[in-house]
Amino acid sequence: MAQCVQSVQELVQDSFTPMVAVLCSETAERMSRKNRLSFAELLRPFCRLTSEGHIRDPNNVLQSVKGLRISVNGLCPSLKPPSSTLTPAQRQVLHHIVLSSQPQEGAVSSISAGDYQLSFSGTTPWFEAYREAFLQTMPSSEHEFLNHYLACLLVVSSSETVPFEQFLKLSQEQHQIQHSGEYSSPKWFIPNTLKYYVLLHDVSQGDDHRAETVFEDMKQKYGSQGCYLLKINSRSEGPSDQDQMPDPWSQYLHKSYLHSPVSAPPPISVFFANSTKEHKRLTRFSALPQLSACDTSRRASDSITSGAPGGHGACLTLNDHDRIRQFIQEFTFRGLLPHVEKNIRQLNDQLVSRKGLSRSLFTATKKWFGGGKAPEKSVAEPKSTTGLLYPPEAPELQIRKMADLCFLVQHYELAYSCYHTAKKDFLSDQAMLYAAGALEMAAVSAFLQPGAPRPYPAHYMDTAIQTYKDTCRNMVLAERCTLLSVDILKSQGKYAEAATLLIKMTSEDSDLRSALLLEQAAHCFVNMKTPMVRKFAFHMILAGHRFSKAGQRRHALRCYCQAMQVYQDRGWSLAEDHINFTIGRQSFTLQQTEKAVDAFKVILEKESQQTATQQGAFLREYLYVFKVSEGLSELPLPCIDSSATRVYFGPERRPAEGEKQAATHVSLDQEYDQDTATMWCQLELQLVCAANKGAAPSAFQPAQYCLHSQTDNLRRPLAVLQGQSNPHTRGVEEPLKVALSLSDLTLLWRFTADGDEAVLSNEDAPTALVLSCFYTLCNVCIDLCFCAGETLLVRGRQELKIQGLRLNQTKEEKMSVRHGRDERLNPIVTAPMPSWRILSLFQVIHQKRQG
Amino acid sequence: MAVCIAVIAKENYPLYIRSVPTQNELKFHYTVHTSLDVVEEKISAVGKSIGDQRELYLGLLYPTEDYKVYGYVTNSKVKFVIVVDSSNTSLRDNEIRSMFRKLHNSFTDVMCNPFHNPGDQIQSRTFDGIVSGMMVQTA
């Protein structure tokens, strides 16, 4: 698993937080709207408590609660039953989250394992974003109570004429929502939900004195522990210097912004608590994760009215921030925690009393009359596919509730024992879904227990995952279980088990999830003590494949490139070709044509062991990409053997004219014979000496008309212009098994004038030049036209670079590999010179022989 | 009967890979390459006691859903990997061992050939013949 920002404890604790609902009156909502935030959003940045709370467990031992975080959401009841899979809209949201989170440039770490040197980034922020969003969108279900609402904040503004009436109305409303039985979500933990009354006071606009008096009355009525006066909006609305104010809301609202453009919600009727009977109107969750739906819908309507994003909390000063923080603290410590404590105590008493008496009776009767008679519980309620459904008052569920409460306030020891008991009960009743839930939480609480008195029960987690997947067919819960247990295993260093779990979880139904999990498995393999680099590469390839199926092309490309580092130049040519091919394809779809061309070129250049059809496919792809990319660039095929170039500089050779035959044997096609060449050289030397009265001029060089690999090519030859072209031959090799047809071979040249910087060439367009001074020719290029299979015509070029012979004379030349110059292709062009052509008569020789 | 047989050199590049031609060869290449990790792990684990007669046969490396992969390493760190179809349950451990022994013998013969450079791809017809005899026969 890649390194994550959050530690395991933080992750688990953040996934399961006490849930608090918020019901606002209209005026109160308008007050917080001045800051472009709903009331729930206003509270959100302050929900992580910095100080310690205390709570007594049923044995009256004081436990401290550190770093508690609560989760505040607006109340959005809905009639839809919760599903066991993600809706397509939720999937889309997750898809966009992963799409928008890309790796940062330069954040790479390098790992060396054996003889592999890899460099890739060790963190995967897209996975963390996905995980966070996924864990937040978990639907609440029957078998667990961790995301049921514990309390409800009722908020009324102090500018109301009769605040108590409002409070009463809100309270009735909440009661109605909870108990009417119409709404399937949200779910409530206890029938007697804690109600906390908040009087919201607008400092800039309201009357302080009046607010205080109302608050005093409230305290009389609801008790001082049950209400609070919150003062906000110290600054009046209007343009002000907002740069100084910190904006802690943006990170929480950022996700809502991601959602709203994606889903484009139709005008959603928000459930406001007002006097008209509007709770018949449904809140439609068109495309949004359940928990933040209300806020997002309000944000949508808000963005219609207010326009530009940003600028949250415009009316709040730092004092207000502090006040809000204090409010949350007060609420948690004075309201929520005592409420939880009371309930734990109650449940505990119930259980102890029941345990003593009725449980033993019940189990006894089961034992004696077990065979024919069905247990009385199952007669009462319907059987679901996952086994039994318990009524809300069943003792097993009470145990589970108590365990959940303890877990939420960090009493892990008590939670563990309760979960353990619950698990036993559920298993004996064959209620598999409940049992799996209990197993999962038991394992987690055993892990989180400070001091680790017992070893982590990994088999609990495994059984839980297995049960979720096979018996209950609930992939969402199974996925959550996997994510948690993988993190726990990673923190214990057990990477191999974590990888196995991750791989087991990949399946056909969700490409995105499989891709992310495979990538994490790959990271696990690399983070082991002896890194299994090849497994890393293999799983990266699998992950890349799934990413591309899920439509995440950039992630796919990244995975393949990382895997390539392992396979490159190792001799596994088939695999390497496949990866290069896929990289090329992906780069092309991402408009990175350069990369695509490079990748394809590598495939074509080597001696490949692929079949002919496969090579044909490669070639077609390459040519297609090549056509799209601009600029004339190098073609890898055919392979031209530059050193076998022959250049002919002499006059145009006409072998025979009637009976006359040219007295030279030098031609382009001729085979080279070392002995005769030396003979001619010496003859020429003698001739020149004779012409120069006995001494050879110092700048003598034998005239060579045809230069090829075996001649001495150190000096630049002289090319006399006579209005003709110099013919060349090449050696050509064809490494592919596919037939290519070449057409339109032309030579490109470049001229540089002596002492003149101008470079003329016919690379861009063939032009005719009249040359009348000294020029120097340099580098020759070739222009090719390809035609392969379905007549894909491509123009490209290849440079001719000739490497001279390896120098072997001096000692240092022998020690290093150095090549001399080869000036075959760099002739000096001079003005026309007179030339003789000697034709001999065949008969002369013939006569001589006879004579 | 094997579905894929591979000979891998000490430097972990393939000297010889042959698989049943009807199936996707790429998949076998990947499987063999990945199994090298497991082979290395076993070698490094076993090699703690020096001087002992090390077990050459490594046994089942790992089972995937369709195939089982077996490994064998020689004293010169050349590895043989055999991939067998999982549905073929009639193959017992002894048979796999004998297959490896045959492979090892014919590989030694190839190495004894004075014209063969160690490190080159294996191109001997006898070796090919023995390998074909061990692979699944397709019609």
CSV table of C-alpha atoms in Angstrom, one decimal, chain A residues 93-420:
chain,number,residue,atom,x,y,z
A,93,VAL,CA,-18.9,11.2,-8.5
A,94,LEU,CA,-16.2,8.8,-7.5
A,95,HIS,CA,-15.0,8.6,-11.0
A,96,HIS,CA,-14.6,12.4,-11.2
A,97,ILE,CA,-12.8,12.5,-7.9
A,98,VAL,CA,-10.2,10.1,-9.2
A,99,LEU,CA,-10.0,11.8,-12.5
A,100,SER,CA,-9.3,15.2,-11.0
A,101,SER,CA,-6.6,13.9,-8.7
A,102,GLN,CA,-3.5,13.4,-10.7
A,103,PRO,CA,0.1,12.8,-9.5
A,104,GLN,CA,2.2,15.8,-8.8
A,105,GLU,CA,5.3,16.4,-10.9
A,106,GLY,CA,8.5,15.6,-9.3
A,107,ALA,CA,7.3,13.8,-6.3
A,108,VAL,CA,9.2,10.7,-7.0
A,109,SER,CA,11.2,8.4,-4.7
A,110,SER,CA,13.6,5.9,-6.0
A,111,ILE,CA,13.8,2.3,-4.9
A,112,SER,CA,16.6,-0.1,-5.7
A,113,ALA,CA,15.9,-3.8,-5.4
A,114,GLY,CA,18.4,-6.3,-6.6
A,115,ASP,CA,19.4,-5.0,-10.0
A,116,TYR,CA,16.4,-2.9,-10.5
A,117,GLN,CA,16.4,0.8,-10.1
A,118,LEU,CA,12.9,2.2,-10.0
A,119,SER,CA,11.7,5.7,-9.5
A,120,PHE,CA,8.1,6.4,-8.9
A,121,SER,CA,6.0,8.4,-6.5
A,122,GLY,CA,5.3,6.6,-3.2
A,123,THR,CA,2.0,8.3,-2.5
A,124,THR,CA,-1.3,7.9,-4.2
A,125,PRO,CA,-3.4,10.9,-3.4
A,126,TRP,CA,-6.1,9.8,-5.8
A,127,PHE,CA,-6.7,6.6,-3.9
A,128,GLU,CA,-7.0,8.6,-0.6
A,129,ALA,CA,-9.5,10.9,-2.2
A,130,TYR,CA,-11.5,8.0,-3.5
A,131,ARG,CA,-11.4,6.3,-0.1
A,132,GLU,CA,-12.6,9.3,1.8
A,133,ALA,CA,-15.4,9.9,-0.6
A,134,PHE,CA,-16.4,6.3,-0.6
A,135,LEU,CA,-16.4,6.0,3.2
A,136,GLN,CA,-18.6,9.1,3.4
A,137,THR,CA,-21.2,7.8,1.0
A,138,MET,CA,-21.8,4.6,2.8
A,139,PRO,CA,-25.5,4.0,3.1
A,140,SER,CA,-26.8,3.4,6.5
A,141,SER,CA,-28.0,-0.1,7.1
A,142,GLU,CA,-30.0,-2.2,9.5
A,143,HIS,CA,-27.2,-4.2,11.0
A,144,GLU,CA,-25.1,-1.4,12.4
A,145,PHE,CA,-25.7,1.8,14.2
A,146,LEU,CA,-22.5,3.6,13.7
A,147,ASN,CA,-23.9,6.2,11.3
A,148,HIS,CA,-27.3,6.6,13.0
A,149,TYR,CA,-27.9,10.1,14.3
A,150,LEU,CA,-27.4,10.5,18.0
A,151,ALA,CA,-28.6,14.0,18.5
A,152,CYS,CA,-30.3,16.9,16.8
A,153,LEU,CA,-29.5,20.6,17.0
A,154,LEU,CA,-32.6,22.8,16.9
A,155,VAL,CA,-31.6,26.2,15.8
A,156,VAL,CA,-33.8,29.3,16.1
A,157,SER,CA,-32.9,32.9,15.5
A,158,SER,CA,-33.1,35.4,18.2
A,159,SER,CA,-34.9,37.9,16.0
A,160,GLU,CA,-38.0,35.8,16.1
A,161,THR,CA,-40.9,37.3,17.9
A,162,VAL,CA,-41.8,34.1,19.8
A,163,PRO,CA,-38.8,31.9,19.8
A,164,PHE,CA,-40.3,29.3,22.0
A,165,GLU,CA,-43.0,28.6,19.5
A,166,GLN,CA,-40.4,28.0,16.9
A,167,PHE,CA,-38.5,25.7,19.2
A,168,LEU,CA,-41.7,23.7,19.8
A,169,LYS,CA,-42.4,23.5,16.2
A,170,LEU,CA,-38.9,22.2,15.4
A,171,SER,CA,-39.0,19.8,18.1
A,172,GLN,CA,-42.3,18.4,17.0
A,173,GLU,CA,-41.0,18.2,13.5
A,174,GLN,CA,-38.0,16.2,14.5
A,175,HIS,CA,-40.2,13.9,16.5
A,176,GLN,CA,-42.4,13.4,13.5
A,177,ILE,CA,-39.5,12.6,11.2
A,178,GLN,CA,-38.1,10.1,13.6
A,179,HIS,CA,-41.2,8.4,14.6
A,180,SER,CA,-43.6,8.6,11.7
A,181,GLY,CA,-42.0,5.6,10.1
A,182,GLU,CA,-42.4,7.1,6.6
A,183,TYR,CA,-38.8,8.0,6.2
A,184,SER,CA,-36.2,5.4,5.7
A,185,SER,CA,-33.3,7.7,6.1
A,186,PRO,CA,-31.9,9.2,8.2
A,187,LYS,CA,-31.8,6.6,10.9
A,188,TRP,CA,-31.9,7.4,14.5
A,189,PHE,CA,-29.9,5.7,17.2
A,190,ILE,CA,-32.2,5.9,20.2
A,191,PRO,CA,-35.9,6.6,20.3
A,192,ASN,CA,-35.1,9.4,22.7
A,193,THR,CA,-32.8,11.5,20.6
A,194,LEU,CA,-31.0,14.3,22.4
A,195,LYS,CA,-32.3,17.6,21.5
A,196,TYR,CA,-30.1,20.6,21.9
A,197,TYR,CA,-31.6,24.1,21.6
A,198,VAL,CA,-29.5,26.8,20.0
A,199,LEU,CA,-30.4,30.4,19.9
A,200,LEU,CA,-28.6,32.0,17.0
A,201,HIS,CA,-28.0,35.7,17.5
A,202,ASP,CA,-26.8,38.1,14.9
A,203,VAL,CA,-24.6,40.6,16.6
A,204,SER,CA,-24.5,43.2,13.9
A,205,GLN,CA,-28.2,43.3,13.5
A,206,GLY,CA,-29.9,41.9,16.6
A,207,ASP,CA,-30.7,43.2,20.0
A,208,ASP,CA,-28.2,41.8,22.5
A,209,HIS,CA,-30.2,42.5,25.6
A,210,ARG,CA,-33.3,40.8,24.2
A,211,ALA,CA,-31.3,37.8,23.2
A,212,GLU,CA,-29.9,37.5,26.7
A,213,THR,CA,-33.4,37.5,28.2
A,214,VAL,CA,-34.7,34.9,25.8
A,215,PHE,CA,-31.7,32.8,26.6
A,216,GLU,CA,-32.3,33.0,30.3
A,217,ASP,CA,-35.9,31.9,29.8
A,218,MET,CA,-34.6,29.0,27.7
A,219,LYS,CA,-32.2,27.9,30.4
A,220,GLN,CA,-35.1,27.9,32.8
A,221,LYS,CA,-37.1,25.7,30.5
A,222,TYR,CA,-34.6,23.3,29.0
A,223,GLY,CA,-32.0,23.3,31.6
A,224,SER,CA,-28.6,25.0,31.3
A,225,GLN,CA,-27.1,21.9,29.8
A,226,GLY,CA,-29.5,21.7,27.0
A,227,CYS,CA,-29.2,25.0,25.3
A,228,TYR,CA,-26.8,27.6,24.1
A,229,LEU,CA,-26.6,31.1,22.9
A,230,LEU,CA,-24.5,31.4,19.8
A,231,LYS,CA,-23.5,34.8,18.6
A,232,ILE,CA,-22.3,35.2,15.0
A,233,ASN,CA,-22.1,37.7,12.3
A,234,SER,CA,-20.1,40.3,14.2
A,235,ARG,CA,-19.2,42.0,11.0
A,236,SER,CA,-21.8,43.6,8.9
A,237,GLU,CA,-22.3,42.4,5.4
A,238,GLY,CA,-20.6,44.3,2.7
A,239,PRO,CA,-17.3,44.5,0.8
A,240,SER,CA,-14.5,44.2,3.2
A,241,ASP,CA,-10.9,43.1,3.2
A,242,GLN,CA,-11.4,39.4,3.2
A,243,ASP,CA,-7.8,38.5,2.7
A,244,GLN,CA,-7.0,38.6,6.3
A,245,MET,CA,-9.7,36.2,7.3
A,246,PRO,CA,-8.9,32.5,7.1
A,247,ASP,CA,-11.3,30.5,5.1
A,248,PRO,CA,-11.5,27.1,6.7
A,249,TRP,CA,-14.6,26.2,4.9
A,250,SER,CA,-13.2,25.9,1.4
A,251,GLN,CA,-11.6,22.5,2.0
A,252,TYR,CA,-14.9,21.1,3.1
A,253,LEU,CA,-17.0,22.8,0.4
A,254,HIS,CA,-14.5,21.9,-2.3
A,255,LYS,CA,-16.0,18.5,-2.6
A,256,SER,CA,-19.5,19.9,-3.0
A,257,TYR,CA,-18.2,22.0,-5.9
A,258,LEU,CA,-16.9,18.9,-7.5
A,259,HIS,CA,-20.3,17.4,-7.2
A,260,SER,CA,-22.6,20.1,-8.4
A,261,PRO,CA,-21.2,20.7,-11.9
A,262,VAL,CA,-21.0,17.0,-12.5
A,263,SER,CA,-24.5,16.1,-11.5
A,264,ALA,CA,-26.2,19.4,-12.5
A,265,PRO,CA,-29.1,18.9,-10.1
A,266,PRO,CA,-32.5,19.8,-11.2
A,267,PRO,CA,-34.1,22.4,-8.9
A,268,ILE,CA,-34.3,20.4,-5.7
A,269,SER,CA,-36.9,21.3,-3.2
A,270,VAL,CA,-35.1,21.7,0.0
A,271,PHE,CA,-36.8,20.6,3.1
A,272,PHE,CA,-37.0,23.7,5.1
A,273,ALA,CA,-38.7,23.7,8.5
A,274,ASN,CA,-41.5,26.2,7.9
A,275,SER,CA,-45.1,26.4,8.8
A,276,THR,CA,-46.6,25.3,5.5
A,277,LYS,CA,-47.0,21.6,5.3
A,278,GLU,CA,-44.1,21.0,3.0
A,279,HIS,CA,-42.8,17.7,4.2
A,280,LYS,CA,-44.9,16.0,1.6
A,281,ARG,CA,-42.5,17.4,-1.0
A,282,LEU,CA,-39.7,15.0,-1.5
A,283,THR,CA,-36.1,15.8,-1.4
A,284,ARG,CA,-34.7,14.3,-4.5
A,285,PHE,CA,-31.2,12.9,-4.2
A,286,SER,CA,-30.5,13.2,-7.8
A,287,ALA,CA,-26.8,12.6,-8.0
A,288,LEU,CA,-25.2,13.4,-4.7
A,289,PRO,CA,-23.7,11.4,-1.9
A,290,GLN,CA,-26.3,11.0,0.8
A,291,LEU,CA,-24.7,12.8,3.6
A,292,SER,CA,-23.9,16.1,1.9
A,293,ALA,CA,-26.9,16.2,-0.3
A,294,CYS,CA,-28.7,18.8,1.7
A,295,ASP,CA,-25.8,21.2,1.8
A,296,THR,CA,-25.1,20.7,-1.9
A,297,SER,CA,-28.6,21.3,-2.8
A,298,ARG,CA,-28.7,24.5,-0.8
A,299,ARG,CA,-25.4,25.4,-2.4
A,300,ALA,CA,-26.8,24.9,-5.8
A,301,SER,CA,-29.6,27.3,-5.1
A,302,ASP,CA,-27.2,29.6,-3.4
A,303,SER,CA,-24.9,29.6,-6.3
A,304,ILE,CA,-27.7,30.6,-8.5
A,305,THR,CA,-28.4,33.6,-6.4
A,306,SER,CA,-25.1,34.7,-5.2
A,307,GLY,CA,-22.9,33.8,-8.2
A,308,ALA,CA,-19.2,33.7,-7.6
A,309,PRO,CA,-17.7,31.0,-5.3
A,310,GLY,CA,-15.4,31.8,-2.4
A,311,GLY,CA,-15.7,34.5,0.1
A,312,HIS,CA,-17.2,32.3,2.8
A,313,GLY,CA,-17.7,33.5,6.3
A,314,ALA,CA,-17.6,37.1,5.2
A,315,CYS,CA,-19.5,38.3,8.2
A,316,LEU,CA,-17.5,36.4,10.8
A,317,THR,CA,-14.6,37.7,12.7
A,318,LEU,CA,-12.0,35.6,14.5
A,319,ASN,CA,-14.0,36.1,17.6
A,320,ASP,CA,-16.9,34.4,16.0
A,321,HIS,CA,-14.7,31.5,15.0
A,322,ASP,CA,-13.7,31.1,18.6
A,323,ARG,CA,-17.3,31.3,19.7
A,324,ILE,CA,-18.4,28.6,17.3
A,325,ARG,CA,-15.5,26.4,18.4
A,326,GLN,CA,-16.6,26.9,22.0
A,327,PHE,CA,-20.1,26.1,21.1
A,328,ILE,CA,-19.2,22.8,19.6
A,329,GLN,CA,-17.1,22.0,22.6
A,330,GLU,CA,-19.9,22.8,25.0
A,331,PHE,CA,-22.4,20.9,23.0
A,332,THR,CA,-20.2,17.8,22.9
A,333,PHE,CA,-19.0,17.8,26.5
A,334,ARG,CA,-22.1,19.0,28.2
A,335,GLY,CA,-24.7,17.6,25.9
A,336,LEU,CA,-23.5,14.8,23.7
A,337,LEU,CA,-21.1,12.9,26.0
A,338,PRO,CA,-23.4,12.8,29.0
A,339,HIS,CA,-26.2,11.7,26.8
A,340,VAL,CA,-24.1,8.9,25.5
A,341,GLU,CA,-22.9,8.0,28.9
A,342,LYS,CA,-26.5,7.8,30.2
A,343,ASN,CA,-27.5,5.6,27.3
A,344,ILE,CA,-24.5,3.2,27.8
A,345,ARG,CA,-25.5,2.9,31.4
A,346,GLN,CA,-29.1,2.2,30.5
A,347,LEU,CA,-28.2,-0.4,28.0
A,348,ASN,CA,-25.8,-2.0,30.3
A,349,ASP,CA,-28.4,-2.3,33.0
A,350,GLN,CA,-30.9,-3.8,30.6
A,351,LEU,CA,-28.4,-6.3,29.4
A,352,VAL,CA,-27.2,-7.4,32.8
A,353,SER,CA,-30.7,-7.9,34.0
A,354,ARG,CA,-31.7,-9.7,30.9
A,355,LYS,CA,-28.6,-11.7,30.8
A,356,GLY,CA,-29.1,-13.0,34.2
A,357,LEU,CA,-32.6,-14.4,33.8
A,358,SER,CA,-34.2,-14.7,30.5
A,359,ARG,CA,-31.2,-15.5,28.4
A,360,SER,CA,-30.4,-18.7,30.3
A,361,LEU,CA,-34.1,-19.7,30.1
A,362,PHE,CA,-34.1,-19.0,26.4
A,363,THR,CA,-31.0,-20.9,25.6
A,364,ALA,CA,-32.2,-23.8,27.8
A,365,THR,CA,-35.5,-24.1,26.0
A,366,LYS,CA,-33.7,-23.9,22.7
A,367,LYS,CA,-31.5,-26.8,23.7
A,368,TRP,CA,-34.3,-29.0,24.9
A,369,PHE,CA,-36.9,-28.3,22.3
A,370,GLY,CA,-34.5,-27.3,19.6
A,371,GLY,CA,-35.1,-30.0,17.0
A,372,GLY,CA,-38.7,-29.6,15.8
A,373,LYS,CA,-39.7,-26.3,17.1
A,374,ALA,CA,-38.4,-23.1,15.5
A,375,PRO,CA,-37.2,-20.4,17.9
A,376,GLU,CA,-40.0,-18.0,18.6
A,377,LYS,CA,-38.2,-15.0,17.3
A,378,SER,CA,-38.2,-16.1,13.7
A,379,VAL,CA,-41.9,-16.7,13.6
A,380,ALA,CA,-42.5,-13.0,14.2
A,381,GLU,CA,-40.6,-11.2,11.5
A,382,PRO,CA,-39.9,-11.9,7.9
A,383,LYS,CA,-36.8,-13.7,6.8
A,384,SER,CA,-34.5,-11.8,4.6
A,385,THR,CA,-32.0,-13.3,2.3
A,386,THR,CA,-29.2,-12.7,4.8
A,387,GLY,CA,-30.9,-14.6,7.5
A,388,LEU,CA,-32.9,-13.2,10.4
A,389,LEU,CA,-34.1,-9.7,10.8
A,390,TYR,CA,-34.2,-8.7,14.4
A,391,PRO,CA,-36.9,-6.4,15.8
A,392,PRO,CA,-35.5,-3.1,17.1
A,393,GLU,CA,-35.8,-4.2,20.7
A,394,ALA,CA,-34.1,-7.5,20.4
A,395,PRO,CA,-31.4,-8.1,23.1
A,396,GLU,CA,-28.7,-8.8,20.5
A,397,LEU,CA,-29.3,-5.5,18.9
A,398,GLN,CA,-29.1,-3.8,22.2
A,399,ILE,CA,-25.6,-5.3,22.7
A,400,ARG,CA,-24.7,-4.1,19.3
A,401,LYS,CA,-26.0,-0.6,20.1
A,402,MET,CA,-24.0,-0.5,23.3
A,403,ALA,CA,-20.9,-1.6,21.5
A,404,ASP,CA,-21.4,1.0,18.9
A,405,LEU,CA,-21.8,3.8,21.5
A,406,CYS,CA,-18.7,2.7,23.3
A,407,PHE,CA,-16.8,2.6,20.0
A,408,LEU,CA,-17.9,6.1,19.1
A,409,VAL,CA,-16.6,7.5,22.4
A,410,GLN,CA,-13.4,5.5,22.1
A,411,HIS,CA,-14.0,3.0,24.8
A,412,TYR,CA,-12.4,0.3,22.8
A,413,GLU,CA,-12.1,-2.3,25.5
A,414,LEU,CA,-15.8,-2.3,26.4
A,415,ALA,CA,-16.7,-2.1,22.8
A,416,TYR,CA,-14.6,-5.1,22.0
A,417,SER,CA,-16.2,-7.3,24.7
A,418,CYS,CA,-19.7,-6.3,23.6
A,419,TYR,CA,-18.9,-7.0,19.9
A,420,HIS,CA,-17.5,-10.3,20.9
